[in-house]
Amino acid sequence: MRLLVVNPFASGVTEERIADVTAALGDVEVRRTEHRGHATDLVREHPQAEAVYVFSGDGGFNEALNGIGPDTPVGFVPGGGASVLPRALGLPDDPVRAAEQLAQGRGRTRRISVGRVNGRRFGFAAGIGLDAEAVRRIEGRGRSDDGARAGNLAFAWELGRLVAQHRGRFDPSLEVLGRGRAAFALVANCQPYPYAGPLPVRIAPEARFELGIDLVAPRAVSPFSLPRLLGYALLGRGQAGAGDVLYAHDLDRVEIVCDAPMPLQADGEDLGDVTSAIFESERSAVTVLI
């Protein structure tokens, strides 16, 4: 049996696309999610599935990753506003084309590592502070009438508003144990970290799915350093050797202690406020279809 888990509330998922994706994949059992965390439950209920496909946004992909076993192949069909995970794995951003590629390459797999923060898996990125606050603001907007969450442009807008409200200044507010103090922390399991529309944002240019996690944590941010830090992300170079950035590559574990409660996110999902976080790499943990 091959299972297709569909999040009908994802911004790029419609009844017509569900039908087209199902047809492209062939003989699959379709199950729709009904509430937060349901994708995790559905995947766990089918440990003997020949393959699991997930048609969703990054939140649904994250839920599936938290339910999938090491030997069940899982394929991600982009159905969200960003769909970072399938795009980072090299799949087309069109859901039908992605489903066709997964079907035509049936049996073609890639073994990847995943990150874990405070026990929750993430596929591409997690963070404490700046990006997590922007994620929280997106969630605070709620959803449209059809259940879709705001996408990339809204995230960029909220991130820009957040920087403007701080007047481009973020002082050290957490301790990366054994490495030093920083304003906020970004942890990547691959590159790009996210996408800005069609453009990859290379926060951690050395990160790879087959390796451990990478840490990027600016020591402090000022209006004068902000353009340089943005340049690192857009060009994908410079941050590894920068004196004002804590950068560490291919790690198994990072522990962070915050001065006060700070927001935490994983794969674009708000995980609430934390005073500490342990980031770990689960090497070669998941078999993905490509």
C-alpha positions as a Python dict, from the first residue, in 0.01 Angstrom:
ca = {
    (1, 'M'): (0, 0, 0),
    (2, 'R'): (117, 351, -86),
    (3, 'L'): (-22, 638, 120),
    (4, 'L'): (-87, 998, 13),
    (5, 'V'): (-135, 1236, 306),
    (6, 'V'): (-301, 1562, 198),
    (7, 'N'): (-332, 1883, 396),
    (8, 'P'): (-642, 2040, 236),
    (9, 'F'): (-576, 2369, 415),
    (10, 'A'): (-233, 2433, 261),
    (11, 'S'): (-227, 2742, 40),
    (12, 'G'): (-143, 2554, -280),
    (13, 'V'): (-380, 2261, -230),
    (14, 'T'): (-713, 2257, -415),
    (15, 'E'): (-956, 1979, -500),
    (16, 'E'): (-844, 1992, -863),
    (17, 'R'): (-478, 1963, -765),
    (18, 'I'): (-550, 1679, -525),
    (19, 'A'): (-709, 1490, -814),
    (20, 'D'): (-418, 1569, -1047),
    (21, 'V'): (-152, 1472, -791),
    (22, 'T'): (-335, 1149, -711),
    (23, 'A'): (-355, 1063, -1081),
    (24, 'A'): (15, 1138, -1128),
    (25, 'L'): (118, 915, -837),
    (26, 'G'): (-104, 625, -943),
    (27, 'D'): (-242, 370, -700),
    (28, 'V'): (-239, 549, -363),
    (29, 'E'): (-468, 560, -61),
    (30, 'V'): (-558, 923, 6),
    (31, 'R'): (-596, 1045, 364),
    (32, 'R'): (-670, 1409, 450),
    (33, 'T'): (-547, 1581, 763),
    (34, 'E'): (-814, 1729, 988),
    (35, 'H'): (-617, 1905, 1262),
    (36, 'R'): (-269, 2004, 1368),
    (37, 'G'): (-49, 1700, 1423),
    (38, 'H'): (-277, 1472, 1221),
    (39, 'A'): (-12, 1404, 953),
    (40, 'T'): (218, 1263, 1223),
    (41, 'D'): (-59, 1030, 1340),
    (42, 'L'): (-150, 917, 987),
    (43, 'V'): (210, 830, 903),
    (44, 'R'): (257, 642, 1230),
    (45, 'E'): (-59, 442, 1160),
    (46, 'H'): (95, 302, 840),
    (47, 'P'): (444, 176, 934),
    (48, 'Q'): (429, -96, 667),
    (49, 'A'): (347, 140, 380),
    (50, 'E'): (549, 80, 64),
    (51, 'A'): (584, 459, 35),
    (52, 'V'): (432, 771, 189),
    (53, 'Y'): (367, 1090, -9),
    (54, 'V'): (277, 1420, 154),
    (55, 'F'): (95, 1694, -39),
    (56, 'S'): (115, 1993, 191),
    (57, 'G'): (317, 2295, 294),
    (58, 'D'): (623, 2282, 516),
    (59, 'G'): (415, 2241, 832),
    (60, 'G'): (266, 1916, 703),
    (61, 'F'): (607, 1795, 584),
    (62, 'N'): (741, 1861, 932),
    (63, 'E'): (459, 1661, 1088),
    (64, 'A'): (527, 1370, 853),
    (65, 'L'): (897, 1375, 939),
    (66, 'N'): (801, 1343, 1305),
    (67, 'G'): (606, 1026, 1232),
    (68, 'I'): (806, 851, 961),
    (69, 'G'): (1031, 554, 1031),
    (70, 'P'): (1386, 518, 896),
    (71, 'D'): (1302, 269, 622),
    (72, 'T'): (970, 397, 484),
    (73, 'P'): (1039, 612, 175),
    (74, 'V'): (867, 950, 192),
    (75, 'G'): (806, 1191, -95),
    (76, 'F'): (715, 1558, -54),
    (77, 'V'): (476, 1723, -301),
    (78, 'P'): (486, 2106, -274),
    (79, 'G'): (151, 2248, -170),
    (80, 'G'): (244, 2550, 41),
    (81, 'G'): (352, 2906, -11),
    (82, 'A'): (720, 2821, 34),
    (83, 'S'): (752, 2439, 27),
    (84, 'V'): (1121, 2469, 117),
    (85, 'L'): (1183, 2100, 182),
    (86, 'P'): (1089, 1952, -159),
    (87, 'R'): (1254, 2242, -343),
    (88, 'A'): (1575, 2194, -145),
    (89, 'L'): (1563, 1826, -240),
    (90, 'G'): (1554, 1924, -608),
    (91, 'L'): (1186, 1865, -685),
    (92, 'P'): (988, 2104, -909),
    (93, 'D'): (778, 2362, -728),
    (94, 'D'): (473, 2265, -935),
    (95, 'P'): (289, 1990, -743),
    (96, 'V'): (180, 1786, -1047),
    (97, 'R'): (528, 1794, -1201),
    (98, 'A'): (676, 1698, -863),
    (99, 'A'): (431, 1409, -828),
    (100, 'E'): (513, 1293, -1180),
    (101, 'Q'): (885, 1299, -1102),
    (102, 'L'): (830, 1101, -781),
    (103, 'A'): (619, 846, -969),
    (104, 'Q'): (855, 812, -1264),
    (105, 'G'): (1154, 773, -1034),
    (106, 'R'): (980, 520, -811),
    (107, 'G'): (1242, 349, -605),
    (108, 'R'): (1496, 632, -646),
    (109, 'T'): (1578, 742, -293),
    (110, 'R'): (1816, 956, -95),
    (111, 'R'): (1913, 901, 266),
    (112, 'I'): (1919, 1229, 461),
    (113, 'S'): (1983, 1352, 810),
    (114, 'V'): (1725, 1554, 1000),
    (115, 'G'): (1764, 1803, 1280),
    (116, 'R'): (1595, 1785, 1617),
    (117, 'V'): (1524, 2067, 1861),
    (118, 'N'): (1401, 1988, 2209),
    (119, 'G'): (1286, 1652, 2077),
    (120, 'R'): (1105, 1774, 1763),
    (121, 'R'): (1243, 1694, 1421),
    (122, 'F'): (1296, 1953, 1150),
    (123, 'G'): (1382, 1902, 786),
    (124, 'F'): (1549, 2224, 678),
    (125, 'A'): (1579, 2486, 953),
    (126, 'A'): (1507, 2591, 1309),
    (127, 'G'): (1583, 2908, 1497),
    (128, 'I'): (1559, 3106, 1819),
    (129, 'G'): (1483, 3477, 1811),
    (130, 'L'): (1448, 3683, 1496),
    (131, 'D'): (1314, 3433, 1242),
    (132, 'A'): (1100, 3260, 1505),
    (133, 'E'): (939, 3593, 1595),
    (134, 'A'): (859, 3652, 1227),
    (135, 'V'): (702, 3305, 1209),
    (136, 'R'): (492, 3387, 1513),
    (137, 'R'): (368, 3706, 1352),
    (138, 'I'): (267, 3513, 1043),
    (139, 'E'): (70, 3269, 1256),
    (140, 'G'): (-84, 3567, 1436),
    (141, 'R'): (-234, 3681, 1107),
    (142, 'G'): (-452, 3371, 1110),
    (143, 'R'): (-567, 3199, 795),
    (144, 'S'): (-774, 3298, 495),
    (145, 'D'): (-1132, 3179, 441),
    (146, 'D'): (-1002, 2868, 264),
    (147, 'G'): (-769, 2787, 554),
    (148, 'A'): (-442, 2895, 389),
    (149, 'R'): (-166, 3064, 585),
    (150, 'A'): (16, 3372, 453),
    (151, 'G'): (317, 3289, 236),
    (152, 'N'): (666, 3413, 153),
    (153, 'L'): (584, 3775, 81),
    (154, 'A'): (401, 3811, 410),
    (155, 'F'): (695, 3652, 594),
    (156, 'A'): (939, 3894, 429),
    (157, 'W'): (710, 4183, 520),
    (158, 'E'): (687, 4077, 884),
    (159, 'L'): (1062, 4022, 903),
    (160, 'G'): (1123, 4369, 761),
    (161, 'R'): (876, 4521, 1008),
    (162, 'L'): (1047, 4341, 1293),
    (163, 'V'): (1390, 4474, 1193),
    (164, 'A'): (1248, 4825, 1151),
    (165, 'Q'): (1081, 4815, 1493),
    (166, 'H'): (1416, 4725, 1647),
    (167, 'R'): (1578, 4999, 1435),
    (168, 'G'): (1816, 4742, 1295),
    (169, 'R'): (1966, 4661, 1633),
    (170, 'F'): (1968, 4323, 1809),
    (171, 'D'): (2188, 4294, 2115),
    (172, 'P'): (2332, 3967, 2250),
    (173, 'S'): (2050, 3780, 2421),
    (174, 'L'): (2154, 3416, 2438),
    (175, 'E'): (2456, 3195, 2504),
    (176, 'V'): (2567, 2923, 2266),
    (177, 'L'): (2736, 2698, 2519),
    (178, 'G'): (3104, 2662, 2451),
    (179, 'R'): (3097, 2913, 2165),
    (180, 'G'): (2988, 3251, 2296),
    (181, 'R'): (2705, 3501, 2305),
    (182, 'A'): (2480, 3595, 2015),
    (183, 'A'): (2173, 3801, 1928),
    (184, 'F'): (1976, 3512, 1780),
    (185, 'A'): (2051, 3167, 1641),
    (186, 'L'): (1970, 2999, 1310),
    (187, 'V'): (2028, 2624, 1272),
    (188, 'A'): (2025, 2470, 925),
    (189, 'N'): (1996, 2110, 808),
    (190, 'C'): (2052, 2202, 442),
    (191, 'Q'): (2089, 2499, 214),
    (192, 'P'): (1910, 2712, 126),
    (193, 'Y'): (1775, 2801, 468),
    (194, 'P'): (1450, 2939, 323),
    (195, 'Y'): (1346, 3085, -11),
    (196, 'A'): (1244, 3443, -77),
    (197, 'G'): (998, 3375, -357),
    (198, 'P'): (1210, 3206, -626),
    (199, 'L'): (1541, 3313, -470),
    (200, 'P'): (1734, 3084, -233),
    (201, 'V'): (1856, 3247, 88),
    (202, 'R'): (2186, 3084, 180),
    (203, 'I'): (2212, 3148, 552),
    (204, 'A'): (2432, 2841, 600),
    (205, 'P'): (2599, 2777, 262),
    (206, 'E'): (2794, 2473, 380),
    (207, 'A'): (2494, 2285, 521),
    (208, 'R'): (2402, 1958, 349),
    (209, 'F'): (2126, 1701, 400),
    (210, 'E'): (2383, 1423, 436),
    (211, 'L'): (2579, 1600, 712),
    (212, 'G'): (2510, 1730, 1061),
    (213, 'I'): (2353, 2064, 1144),
    (214, 'D'): (2508, 2408, 1088),
    (215, 'L'): (2486, 2701, 1329),
    (216, 'V'): (2475, 3067, 1223),
    (217, 'A'): (2442, 3315, 1509),
    (218, 'P'): (2528, 3685, 1469),
    (219, 'R'): (2701, 3808, 1782),
    (220, 'A'): (2513, 4138, 1760),
    (221, 'V'): (2334, 4334, 1490),
    (222, 'S'): (2350, 4709, 1436),
    (223, 'P'): (2226, 4934, 1155),
    (224, 'F'): (2583, 4942, 1028),
    (225, 'S'): (2635, 4563, 1027),
    (226, 'L'): (2288, 4479, 892),
    (227, 'P'): (2372, 4532, 519),
    (228, 'R'): (2679, 4310, 554),
    (229, 'L'): (2480, 4034, 724),
    (230, 'L'): (2213, 4053, 454),
    (231, 'G'): (2488, 4027, 195),
    (232, 'Y'): (2615, 3707, 353),
    (233, 'A'): (2269, 3552, 325),
    (234, 'L'): (2197, 3664, -30),
    (235, 'L'): (2541, 3584, -172),
    (236, 'G'): (2595, 3269, 33),
    (237, 'R'): (2949, 3351, 134),
    (238, 'G'): (3142, 3540, 399),
    (239, 'Q'): (2959, 3427, 711),
    (240, 'A'): (3178, 3124, 780),
    (241, 'G'): (3485, 3341, 839),
    (242, 'A'): (3316, 3653, 975),
    (243, 'G'): (3432, 3772, 1315),
    (244, 'D'): (3086, 3899, 1409),
    (245, 'V'): (2910, 3567, 1340),
    (246, 'L'): (2927, 3240, 1530),
    (247, 'Y'): (2940, 2983, 1249),
    (248, 'A'): (2984, 2611, 1302),
    (249, 'H'): (2953, 2335, 1043),
    (250, 'D'): (2849, 1968, 1053),
    (251, 'L'): (2759, 1949, 1421),
    (252, 'D'): (2596, 1672, 1620),
    (253, 'R'): (2473, 1894, 1902),
    (254, 'V'): (2430, 2261, 1995),
    (255, 'E'): (2297, 2381, 2330),
    (256, 'I'): (2163, 2734, 2374),
    (257, 'V'): (2055, 2917, 2689),
    (258, 'C'): (1853, 3238, 2656),
    (259, 'D'): (1872, 3541, 2886),
    (260, 'A'): (1490, 3550, 2888),
    (261, 'P'): (1217, 3348, 2712),
    (262, 'M'): (1255, 3370, 2334),
    (263, 'P'): (1045, 3228, 2047),
    (264, 'L'): (1152, 2902, 1885),
    (265, 'Q'): (1055, 2776, 1539),
    (266, 'A'): (1116, 2457, 1343),
    (267, 'D'): (1044, 2437, 968),
    (268, 'G'): (833, 2751, 997),
    (269, 'E'): (621, 2623, 1287),
    (270, 'D'): (598, 2825, 1610),
    (271, 'L'): (705, 2605, 1902),
    (272, 'G'): (644, 2867, 2171),
    (273, 'D'): (886, 3049, 2400),
    (274, 'V'): (1188, 2873, 2545),
    (275, 'T'): (1466, 2960, 2786),
    (276, 'S'): (1693, 2691, 2646),
    (277, 'A'): (1711, 2462, 2348),
    (278, 'I'): (1912, 2158, 2247),
    (279, 'F'): (1963, 2112, 1873),
    (280, 'E'): (2082, 1771, 1755),
    (281, 'S'): (2146, 1594, 1428),
    (282, 'E'): (1992, 1258, 1349),
    (283, 'R'): (2231, 1141, 1084),
    (284, 'S'): (2102, 928, 797),
    (285, 'A'): (1763, 917, 965),
    (286, 'V'): (1510, 931, 680),
    (287, 'T'): (1473, 782, 333),
    (288, 'V'): (1329, 1039, 92),
    (289, 'L'): (1198, 982, -258),
    (290, 'I'): (1345, 1208, -524),
}
